[in-house]
mmCIF file of C-alpha atoms in Angstrom:
data_model
loop_
_atom_site.group_PDB
_atom_site.id
_atom_site.type_symbol
_atom_site.label_atom_id
_atom_site.label_comp_id
_atom_site.label_asym_id
_atom_site.label_seq_id
_atom_site.Cartn_x
_atom_site.Cartn_y
_atom_site.Cartn_z
ATOM 1 C CA MET A 1 0.000 0.000 0.000
ATOM 2 C CA ARG A 2 1.403 3.370 -0.951
ATOM 3 C CA LEU A 3 0.638 6.772 0.470
ATOM 4 C CA SER A 4 1.376 9.708 -1.756
ATOM 5 C CA THR A 5 0.049 12.904 -3.293
ATOM 6 C CA LEU A 6 -0.086 14.103 -6.858
ATOM 7 C CA SER A 7 2.357 16.919 -6.264
ATOM 8 C CA LEU A 8 3.755 19.453 -3.842
ATOM 9 C CA THR A 9 2.061 22.620 -5.000
ATOM 10 C CA LEU A 10 -1.253 22.467 -3.156
ATOM 11 C CA ALA A 11 0.552 21.487 0.013
ATOM 12 C CA ALA A 12 2.724 24.557 -0.334
ATOM 13 C CA LEU A 13 -0.348 26.759 -0.743
ATOM 14 C CA ALA A 14 -1.602 25.446 2.573
ATOM 15 C CA GLY A 15 1.719 25.967 4.335
ATOM 16 C CA SER A 16 2.351 22.261 4.866
ATOM 17 C CA SER A 17 4.412 19.643 3.079
ATOM 18 C CA PHE A 18 3.898 16.164 1.678
ATOM 19 C CA ALA A 19 6.418 13.538 0.653
ATOM 20 C CA VAL A 20 6.045 12.556 -2.981
ATOM 21 C CA ASN A 21 5.993 8.876 -3.845
ATOM 22 C CA ALA A 22 8.236 7.696 -6.675
ATOM 23 C CA ALA A 23 5.176 6.894 -8.735
ATOM 24 C CA ASP A 24 4.266 10.587 -8.654
ATOM 25 C CA GLY A 25 7.710 12.097 -9.029
ATOM 26 C CA ALA A 26 10.841 12.681 -7.027
ATOM 27 C CA TYR A 27 12.368 15.169 -4.600
ATOM 28 C CA LYS A 28 16.025 15.529 -3.641
ATOM 29 C CA GLU A 29 18.255 18.109 -1.997
ATOM 30 C CA PHE A 30 21.815 18.800 -3.117
ATOM 31 C CA LYS A 31 23.535 21.291 -0.814
ATOM 32 C CA SER A 32 21.206 24.329 -0.825
ATOM 33 C CA TRP A 33 19.352 23.248 -4.002
ATOM 34 C CA GLN A 34 15.900 21.686 -3.846
ATOM 35 C CA VAL A 35 15.117 19.514 -6.869
ATOM 36 C CA SER A 36 11.602 18.276 -7.622
ATOM 37 C CA CYS A 37 10.225 16.373 -10.618
ATOM 38 C CA SER A 38 6.662 15.374 -11.442
ATOM 39 C CA GLN A 39 5.545 12.198 -13.140
ATOM 40 C CA THR A 40 5.077 14.248 -16.313
ATOM 41 C CA GLN A 41 8.905 14.532 -16.159
ATOM 42 C CA SER A 42 8.754 18.289 -15.557
ATOM 43 C CA CYS A 43 11.566 19.251 -13.181
ATOM 44 C CA SER A 44 12.855 22.266 -11.315
ATOM 45 C CA MET A 45 15.915 23.010 -9.181
ATOM 46 C CA ARG A 46 15.773 26.025 -6.921
ATOM 47 C CA GLN A 47 17.180 27.667 -3.867
ATOM 48 C CA PHE A 48 15.964 30.460 -1.633
ATOM 49 C CA ILE A 49 18.391 32.881 -0.006
ATOM 50 C CA SER A 50 17.381 34.907 3.026
ATOM 51 C CA ASP A 51 18.663 38.442 3.609
ATOM 52 C CA ASN A 52 19.773 38.768 -0.005
ATOM 53 C CA PRO A 53 18.651 41.297 -2.658
ATOM 54 C CA VAL A 54 18.261 38.274 -4.947
ATOM 55 C CA SER A 55 16.138 35.938 -2.848
ATOM 56 C CA GLY A 56 15.749 33.013 -5.221
ATOM 57 C CA LEU A 57 17.054 31.279 -8.330
ATOM 58 C CA GLU A 58 15.161 28.488 -10.081
ATOM 59 C CA LEU A 59 15.773 26.431 -13.222
ATOM 60 C CA GLN A 60 12.751 24.772 -14.862
ATOM 61 C CA ARG A 61 12.487 22.258 -17.700
ATOM 62 C CA SER A 62 9.587 20.172 -18.989
ATOM 63 C CA GLY A 63 9.948 16.550 -20.024
ATOM 64 C CA LEU A 64 9.295 17.209 -23.725
ATOM 65 C CA PRO A 65 12.037 16.422 -26.250
ATOM 66 C CA GLU A 66 14.539 19.289 -26.625
ATOM 67 C CA ALA A 67 12.448 21.367 -24.207
ATOM 68 C CA PRO A 68 13.897 24.815 -23.500
ATOM 69 C CA VAL A 69 15.271 25.695 -20.083
ATOM 70 C CA ALA A 70 13.748 28.598 -18.154
ATOM 71 C CA LEU A 71 15.448 30.527 -15.365
ATOM 72 C CA LEU A 72 13.397 32.304 -12.692
ATOM 73 C CA ILE A 73 15.055 34.974 -10.570
ATOM 74 C CA SER A 74 13.287 36.445 -7.546
ATOM 75 C CA PRO A 75 14.263 39.899 -6.293
ATOM 76 C CA SER A 76 13.582 40.743 -2.659
ATOM 77 C CA GLU A 77 12.196 44.137 -3.681
ATOM 78 C CA SER A 78 8.839 43.779 -5.419
ATOM 79 C CA ALA A 79 9.297 47.289 -6.830
ATOM 80 C CA LEU A 80 11.597 45.789 -9.452
ATOM 81 C CA LEU A 81 8.650 43.722 -10.693
ATOM 82 C CA GLU A 82 6.034 46.449 -10.429
ATOM 83 C CA GLY A 83 7.985 49.547 -11.509
ATOM 84 C CA GLU A 84 8.434 51.127 -14.907
ATOM 85 C CA GLY A 85 11.393 51.197 -17.227
ATOM 86 C CA GLU A 86 13.446 48.574 -19.018
ATOM 87 C CA LEU A 87 14.457 45.519 -17.041
ATOM 88 C CA ILE A 88 18.006 44.233 -17.403
ATOM 89 C CA VAL A 89 19.375 41.074 -15.763
ATOM 90 C CA ALA A 90 23.055 40.115 -15.813
ATOM 91 C CA ILE A 91 24.483 36.794 -14.624
ATOM 92 C CA SER A 92 28.211 36.420 -14.039
ATOM 93 C CA ILE A 93 29.838 33.155 -12.930
ATOM 94 C CA ASP A 94 32.983 33.401 -10.795
ATOM 95 C CA GLY A 95 33.818 36.881 -12.032
ATOM 96 C CA GLY A 96 33.564 36.001 -15.733
ATOM 97 C CA ALA A 97 31.942 38.035 -18.468
ATOM 98 C CA PRO A 98 28.239 38.539 -17.697
ATOM 99 C CA THR A 99 25.401 37.064 -19.721
ATOM 100 C CA THR A 100 22.859 39.854 -20.149
ATOM 101 C CA PHE A 101 19.090 39.603 -20.664
ATOM 102 C CA LYS A 102 16.625 42.354 -21.563
ATOM 103 C CA ASP A 103 13.483 43.168 -23.537
ATOM 104 C CA LYS A 104 11.647 40.048 -24.755
ATOM 105 C CA GLU A 105 14.103 37.751 -22.983
ATOM 106 C CA ILE A 106 12.531 38.738 -19.633
ATOM 107 C CA ALA A 107 8.940 38.079 -18.586
ATOM 108 C CA ILE A 108 7.377 38.939 -15.237
ATOM 109 C CA ASP A 109 5.806 35.923 -13.528
ATOM 110 C CA ALA A 110 3.333 37.595 -11.180
ATOM 111 C CA ASN A 111 2.288 34.356 -9.485
ATOM 112 C CA ALA A 112 5.874 33.382 -8.662
ATOM 113 C CA GLN A 113 6.914 37.004 -7.973
ATOM 114 C CA ALA A 114 9.894 36.384 -10.207
ATOM 115 C CA LEU A 115 11.530 37.314 -13.492
ATOM 116 C CA SER A 116 11.453 34.509 -16.050
ATOM 117 C CA LEU A 117 14.444 34.492 -18.406
ATOM 118 C CA SER A 118 14.410 32.739 -21.772
ATOM 119 C CA GLY A 119 17.207 31.816 -24.118
ATOM 120 C CA ASN A 120 19.351 28.956 -25.390
ATOM 121 C CA PHE A 121 20.985 28.324 -22.025
ATOM 122 C CA ILE A 122 22.401 24.941 -23.025
ATOM 123 C CA GLY A 123 23.864 26.049 -26.367
ATOM 124 C CA SER A 124 25.226 29.326 -24.950
ATOM 125 C CA GLY A 125 27.218 27.491 -22.272
ATOM 126 C CA LEU A 126 25.393 29.067 -19.330
ATOM 127 C CA ILE A 127 24.295 25.659 -18.019
ATOM 128 C CA ASP A 128 27.905 24.416 -18.140
ATOM 129 C CA SER A 129 28.984 27.533 -16.246
ATOM 130 C CA LEU A 130 26.359 26.915 -13.554
ATOM 131 C CA LYS A 131 27.452 23.269 -13.353
ATOM 132 C CA ASN A 132 31.167 24.026 -13.017
ATOM 133 C CA GLY A 133 31.034 27.329 -11.165
ATOM 134 C CA THR A 134 31.258 28.316 -7.523
ATOM 135 C CA THR A 135 29.196 31.521 -7.300
ATOM 136 C CA ALA A 136 26.744 33.297 -9.590
ATOM 137 C CA LYS A 137 26.503 37.069 -9.256
ATOM 138 C CA ILE A 138 23.066 38.243 -10.375
ATOM 139 C CA THR A 139 22.317 41.905 -11.033
ATOM 140 C CA ILE A 140 18.795 43.198 -11.687
ATOM 141 C CA SER A 141 18.308 46.788 -12.758
ATOM 142 C CA ARG A 142 15.301 48.905 -13.682
ATOM 143 C CA SER A 143 15.428 52.678 -14.029
ATOM 144 C CA GLN A 144 17.200 53.902 -10.893
ATOM 145 C CA MET A 145 16.715 50.630 -8.970
ATOM 146 C CA THR A 146 19.355 47.903 -8.739
ATOM 147 C CA ALA A 147 19.541 44.614 -6.847
ATOM 148 C CA GLU A 148 22.708 42.544 -6.758
ATOM 149 C CA GLY A 149 23.241 39.254 -4.991
ATOM 150 C CA ASP A 150 25.453 36.187 -4.955
ATOM 151 C CA VAL A 151 24.015 32.694 -5.358
ATOM 152 C CA PRO A 152 26.183 29.725 -4.290
ATOM 153 C CA LEU A 153 26.405 27.001 -6.937
ATOM 154 C CA ALA A 154 27.547 24.074 -4.798
ATOM 155 C CA GLY A 155 25.265 21.157 -5.604
ATOM 156 C CA ALA A 156 24.227 22.535 -9.015
ATOM 157 C CA ALA A 157 26.140 19.827 -10.925
ATOM 158 C CA ALA A 158 24.425 17.029 -8.984
ATOM 159 C CA SER A 159 21.044 18.739 -9.413
ATOM 160 C CA LEU A 160 21.426 19.034 -13.182
ATOM 161 C CA LEU A 161 22.502 15.405 -13.477
ATOM 162 C CA PHE A 162 19.543 14.283 -11.346
ATOM 163 C CA ILE A 163 17.151 16.091 -13.703
ATOM 164 C CA ASP A 164 18.805 14.538 -16.765
ATOM 165 C CA GLU A 165 18.477 11.104 -15.197
ATOM 166 C CA PHE A 166 14.832 11.582 -14.206
ATOM 167 C CA GLN A 167 13.952 12.919 -17.653
ATOM 168 C CA LYS A 168 15.861 9.997 -19.254
ATOM 169 C CA ARG A 169 18.126 12.332 -21.231
ATOM 170 C CA VAL A 170 21.512 10.941 -20.138
ATOM 171 C CA GLY A 171 23.518 10.257 -23.295
ATOM 172 C CA HIS A 172 21.047 12.155 -25.479
ATOM 173 C CA VAL A 173 21.664 15.318 -27.465
ATOM 174 C CA ASP A 174 19.112 17.296 -25.429
ATOM 175 C CA ALA A 175 20.661 16.596 -22.006
ATOM 176 C CA MET A 176 21.752 19.537 -19.859
ATOM 177 C CA SER A 177 24.655 17.855 -18.076
ATOM 178 C CA ALA A 178 25.220 14.330 -19.422
ATOM 179 C CA MET A 179 24.998 15.033 -23.145
ATOM 180 C CA GLY A 180 25.601 12.327 -25.738
ATOM 181 C CA ASP A 181 24.813 11.614 -29.376
ATOM 182 C CA LYS A 182 21.501 9.762 -28.980
ATOM 183 C CA ALA A 183 18.367 11.304 -30.462
ATOM 184 C CA PRO A 184 15.808 12.794 -28.031
ATOM 185 C CA ASN A 185 13.312 10.390 -26.509
ATOM 186 C CA PRO A 186 9.647 10.566 -27.558
ATOM 187 C CA PRO A 187 7.414 12.700 -25.328
ATOM 188 C CA PRO A 188 5.824 11.047 -22.282
ATOM 189 C CA PRO A 189 2.113 10.167 -22.563
ATOM 190 C CA VAL A 190 1.277 12.582 -19.738
ATOM 191 C CA SER A 191 1.528 16.355 -19.866
ATOM 192 C CA ASP A 192 1.136 19.194 -17.373
ATOM 193 C CA ILE A 193 -1.885 21.481 -17.366
ATOM 194 C CA ARG A 194 -1.144 24.934 -15.974
ATOM 195 C CA ARG A 195 -4.042 27.042 -17.254
ATOM 196 C CA PHE A 196 -7.756 26.587 -17.771
ATOM 197 C CA ALA A 197 -7.089 27.256 -21.464
ATOM 198 C CA ASP A 198 -5.077 24.011 -21.617
ATOM 199 C CA PHE A 199 -8.271 22.001 -21.122
ATOM 200 C CA PRO A 200 -10.664 21.264 -23.992
ATOM 201 C CA GLU A 201 -13.686 23.550 -23.967
ATOM 202 C CA THR A 202 -15.991 20.888 -22.554
ATOM 203 C CA VAL A 203 -13.725 20.507 -19.511
ATOM 204 C CA ARG A 204 -13.199 24.261 -19.088
ATOM 205 C CA ALA A 205 -16.940 24.612 -18.571
ATOM 206 C CA ARG A 206 -16.594 22.687 -15.298
ATOM 207 C CA PHE A 207 -14.607 25.620 -13.863
ATOM 208 C CA ALA A 208 -17.108 28.311 -14.885
ATOM 209 C CA ASP A 209 -19.702 29.749 -12.493
ATOM 210 C CA GLY A 210 -22.136 27.008 -11.569
ATOM 211 C CA GLY A 211 -19.726 24.247 -12.593
ATOM 212 C CA GLU A 212 -18.632 21.516 -10.201
ATOM 213 C CA CYS A 213 -15.101 22.959 -9.988
ATOM 214 C CA ALA A 214 -16.133 26.631 -9.987
ATOM 215 C CA GLU A 215 -14.192 27.529 -6.846
ATOM 216 C CA THR A 216 -10.884 26.282 -8.254
ATOM 217 C CA GLU A 217 -8.244 28.979 -8.684
ATOM 218 C CA GLU A 218 -6.116 28.720 -11.815
ATOM 219 C CA ALA A 219 -2.891 28.903 -9.799
ATOM 220 C CA MET A 220 -3.854 25.584 -8.173
ATOM 221 C CA LEU A 221 -3.459 23.748 -11.484
ATOM 222 C CA ASP A 222 0.293 24.258 -11.829
ATOM 223 C CA GLY A 223 1.994 21.058 -10.697
ATOM 224 C CA ASN A 224 -1.297 19.388 -9.771
ATOM 225 C CA ALA A 225 -3.231 18.951 -13.023
ATOM 226 C CA LEU A 226 -2.287 16.701 -15.918
ATOM 227 C CA ALA A 227 -3.604 15.067 -19.061
ATOM 228 C CA HIS A 228 -2.993 11.409 -19.957
ATOM 229 C CA LYS A 229 -3.785 10.048 -23.393
ATOM 230 C CA ILE A 230 -4.638 6.471 -22.440
ATOM 231 C CA ALA A 231 -5.796 5.298 -25.885
ATOM 232 C CA GLU A 232 -6.755 6.602 -29.291
ATOM 233 C CA GLU A 233 -9.511 9.209 -28.764
ATOM 234 C CA GLN A 234 -9.413 8.671 -24.975
ATOM 235 C CA THR A 235 -7.809 11.193 -22.619
ATOM 236 C CA LEU A 236 -7.922 11.581 -18.843
ATOM 237 C CA TYR A 237 -7.830 15.026 -17.235
ATOM 238 C CA ILE A 238 -6.852 14.966 -13.549
ATOM 239 C CA THR A 239 -7.326 18.269 -11.786
ATOM 240 C CA PRO A 240 -7.935 20.037 -8.484
ATOM 241 C CA CYS A 241 -11.658 20.675 -8.234
ATOM 242 C CA GLY A 242 -12.840 23.189 -5.645
ATOM 243 C CA MET A 243 -11.253 24.597 -2.528
ATOM 244 C CA GLY A 244 -9.927 22.251 0.114
ATOM 245 C CA GLY A 245 -9.175 22.624 3.766
ATOM 246 C CA ALA A 246 -5.939 22.747 5.704
ATOM 247 C CA TYR A 247 -4.812 19.254 4.715
ATOM 248 C CA ASN A 248 -7.452 17.775 2.382
ATOM 249 C CA PHE A 249 -7.614 18.863 -1.262
ATOM 250 C CA PRO A 250 -10.357 17.684 -3.660
ATOM 251 C CA TYR A 251 -9.576 16.367 -7.133
ATOM 252 C CA ALA A 252 -11.799 15.323 -10.021
ATOM 253 C CA VAL A 253 -11.029 13.185 -13.064
ATOM 254 C CA PHE A 254 -12.689 13.873 -16.404
ATOM 255 C CA VAL A 255 -12.644 11.437 -19.300
ATOM 256 C CA GLU A 256 -12.856 12.581 -22.919
ATOM 257 C CA VAL A 257 -13.929 9.827 -25.308
ATOM 258 C CA TYR A 258 -14.411 10.839 -28.956
ATOM 259 C CA GLY A 259 -15.014 14.433 -27.911
ATOM 260 C CA THR A 260 -17.549 13.655 -25.178
ATOM 261 C CA VAL A 261 -16.460 14.455 -21.610
ATOM 262 C CA SER A 262 -17.807 12.760 -18.504
ATOM 263 C CA THR A 263 -16.805 12.705 -14.840
ATOM 264 C CA LEU A 264 -15.048 9.532 -13.724
ATOM 265 C CA PRO A 265 -16.756 8.305 -10.507
ATOM 266 C CA PHE A 266 -14.756 6.849 -7.625
ATOM 267 C CA PRO A 267 -16.388 3.709 -6.159
ATOM 268 C CA THR A 268 -16.535 3.700 -2.381
ATOM 269 C CA MET A 269 -18.344 2.054 0.514
ATOM 270 C CA GLN A 270 -21.092 3.765 2.509
ATOM 271 C CA GLU A 271 -22.599 2.055 5.540
ATOM 272 C CA GLY A 272 -21.418 -1.310 4.266
ATOM 273 C CA ALA A 273 -22.897 -0.910 0.769
ATOM 274 C CA PRO A 274 -21.368 0.093 -2.590
ATOM 275 C CA SER A 275 -21.591 3.754 -3.559
ATOM 276 C CA ALA A 276 -19.644 6.300 -5.618
ATOM 277 C CA VAL A 277 -18.395 9.886 -5.360
ATOM 278 C CA THR A 278 -17.245 12.338 -8.010
ATOM 279 C CA SER A 279 -14.182 13.677 -6.188
ATOM 280 C CA ALA A 280 -11.325 12.240 -4.169
ATOM 281 C CA PHE A 281 -9.067 13.957 -1.679
ATOM 282 C CA ASN A 282 -5.263 14.148 -1.845
ATOM 283 C CA LEU A 283 -5.374 12.089 -5.010
ATOM 284 C CA SER A 284 -2.381 10.197 -6.362
ATOM 285 C CA TYR A 285 -2.144 8.797 -9.890
ATOM 286 C CA ASP A 286 0.334 6.210 -11.163
ATOM 287 C CA TYR A 287 -0.046 6.540 -14.933
ATOM 288 C CA GLU A 288 2.141 3.524 -15.722
ATOM 289 C CA ALA A 289 0.049 1.223 -13.529
ATOM 290 C CA LYS A 290 -3.158 3.145 -14.365
ATOM 291 C CA ALA A 291 -4.076 3.215 -10.697
ATOM 292 C CA PHE A 292 -5.281 5.849 -8.236
ATOM 293 C CA SER A 293 -5.030 6.204 -4.489
ATOM 294 C CA ALA A 294 -6.441 8.800 -2.108
ATOM 295 C CA PHE A 295 -6.072 9.556 1.579
ATOM 296 C CA PHE A 296 -8.684 11.719 3.298
ATOM 297 C CA LYS A 297 -7.091 12.755 6.567
ATOM 298 C CA GLY A 298 -9.183 12.862 9.702
ATOM 299 C CA ARG A 299 -6.662 15.360 11.063
ATOM 300 C CA GLY A 300 -3.405 16.880 9.954
ATOM 301 C CA VAL A 301 -1.000 14.317 11.379
ATOM 302 C CA GLY A 302 -2.632 11.651 9.211
ATOM 303 C CA ASP A 303 -3.141 9.067 11.947
ATOM 304 C CA CYS A 304 -6.790 8.558 10.985
ATOM 305 C CA GLY A 305 -9.146 8.940 8.069
ATOM 306 C CA THR A 306 -10.012 6.988 4.923
ATOM 307 C CA TYR A 307 -7.603 5.444 2.435
ATOM 308 C CA ASN A 308 -8.688 4.163 -0.997
ATOM 309 C CA GLU A 309 -7.092 2.426 -3.950
ATOM 310 C CA TRP A 310 -8.649 2.041 -7.410
ATOM 311 C CA LYS A 311 -7.600 0.451 -10.698
ATOM 312 C CA PHE A 312 -8.871 0.830 -14.247
ATOM 313 C CA ALA A 313 -11.338 -1.495 -15.943
ATOM 314 C CA LYS A 314 -12.666 -1.325 -19.489
ATOM 315 C CA GLY A 315 -16.226 -0.078 -19.724
ATOM 316 C CA ALA A 316 -18.633 0.001 -22.628
ATOM 317 C CA MET A 317 -18.372 3.813 -22.839
ATOM 318 C CA GLY A 318 -14.723 4.178 -21.838
ATOM 319 C CA PRO A 319 -12.554 3.526 -18.778
ATOM 320 C CA GLN A 320 -14.081 2.906 -15.364
ATOM 321 C CA LEU A 321 -12.611 2.536 -11.899
ATOM 322 C CA VAL A 322 -12.804 -0.525 -9.676
ATOM 323 C CA LEU A 323 -12.361 -0.225 -5.919
ATOM 324 C CA VAL A 324 -9.367 -2.335 -4.876
ATOM 325 C CA GLU A 325 -9.209 -1.427 -1.205
ATOM 326 C CA GLU A 326 -10.746 0.920 1.327
ATOM 327 C CA ALA A 327 -9.477 1.310 4.889
ATOM 328 C CA PHE A 328 -10.883 3.514 7.631
ATOM 329 C CA ARG A 329 -9.733 4.478 11.109
ATOM 330 C CA ASP A 330 -11.462 6.741 13.617
ATOM 331 C CA CYS A 331 -9.272 9.407 15.175
ATOM 332 C CA PRO A 332 -7.914 8.308 18.570
ATOM 333 C CA ALA A 333 -8.573 10.639 21.469
ATOM 334 C CA GLU A 334 -4.832 11.142 21.950
ATOM 335 C CA ILE A 335 -2.141 11.645 19.300
ATOM 336 C CA ASP A 336 0.766 9.237 19.608
ATOM 337 C CA GLU A 337 3.743 11.036 18.067
ATOM 338 C CA ASN A 338 5.767 7.815 17.999
ATOM 339 C CA GLU A 339 3.109 5.807 16.159
ATOM 340 C CA ALA A 340 3.963 4.616 12.648
ATOM 341 C CA VAL A 341 1.020 5.467 10.391
ATOM 342 C CA ASP A 342 0.266 2.547 8.087
ATOM 343 C CA PRO A 343 -3.277 2.256 6.670
ATOM 344 C CA ALA A 344 -2.410 -1.328 5.692
ATOM 345 C CA ASN A 345 -3.141 -2.173 9.324
ATOM 346 C CA TRP A 346 -6.409 -0.236 9.527
ATOM 347 C CA PRO A 347 -9.813 -1.944 9.468
ATOM 348 C CA LYS A 348 -10.984 -2.664 5.921
ATOM 349 C CA SER A 349 -14.391 -1.615 4.638
ATOM 350 C CA TRP A 350 -13.392 -3.216 1.302
ATOM 351 C CA PRO A 351 -12.827 -5.966 0.411
ATOM 352 C CA LEU A 352 -15.399 -7.437 2.720
ATOM 353 C CA ARG A 353 -14.042 -10.208 4.916
#
């Protein structure tokens, strides 16, 4: 039995943290770098620096063949993002000649409160400089405002290699660190959804006023919503759906079959009898096994609640879910901080014994 969540983003919005199961992605730390990858093979490496005019540096890359690399730089002063005048960003590694960005090479990411830089970072040698360097000096200027900060690069080489390995680019021409002469791999069958516009129109309607996911904020999609083409003319859309609480976040799954979209129900048990619901909390999806799991927490520590597992079955009108297991535990009166939480040992409401 595995316990996991689809991604880290919703947990971050709530000010808590979840560990990501390997089926969903991966998370590692190398020195001061935090590296996270989703099961769509999208990865990022980032670090945050306190008491620094440049408070953060992040590298992002999707899992698509020859995908471009994006750099996000966060200034401590929001005035640099909100002011007027031309933005200029310069990056210098170990005192070398700076690489300068301006005009269309810089976009303001309001959600991330960062500057997003674009360019051929692999071909220009900037990635190699980050990999082999010790310190990056970053200077941001706009009109009369300037922010300058140093970012340590220890651990960057290991972070870049980890991303190449996770994205299966080692030895391929589109690798960042471990480049070879192999052609790029084909794209994965799953892809990230970051905006409502990424959904087909029939799914977008679910997020409009009066729709079942109307309370969902678009920022919640990033890192938590994905599409999976499971067969010809059959695509799954897994997405946050509505506002959750402090530690439980609702998801819905929509199935598009030949242009018709329906909600995928989750079988469950109610008072000892079969039932079904249209959303699941803290949903995890293993696209290779085509299996879901969910854990509705009775309280934040996760020592009680309901755990479910489902697998796919072929239906006459498209895929359906079959309940594999459901376990439930009432919340004990006292919290035992030394208790190992394992729903495998909880009483089963399915299968019936």
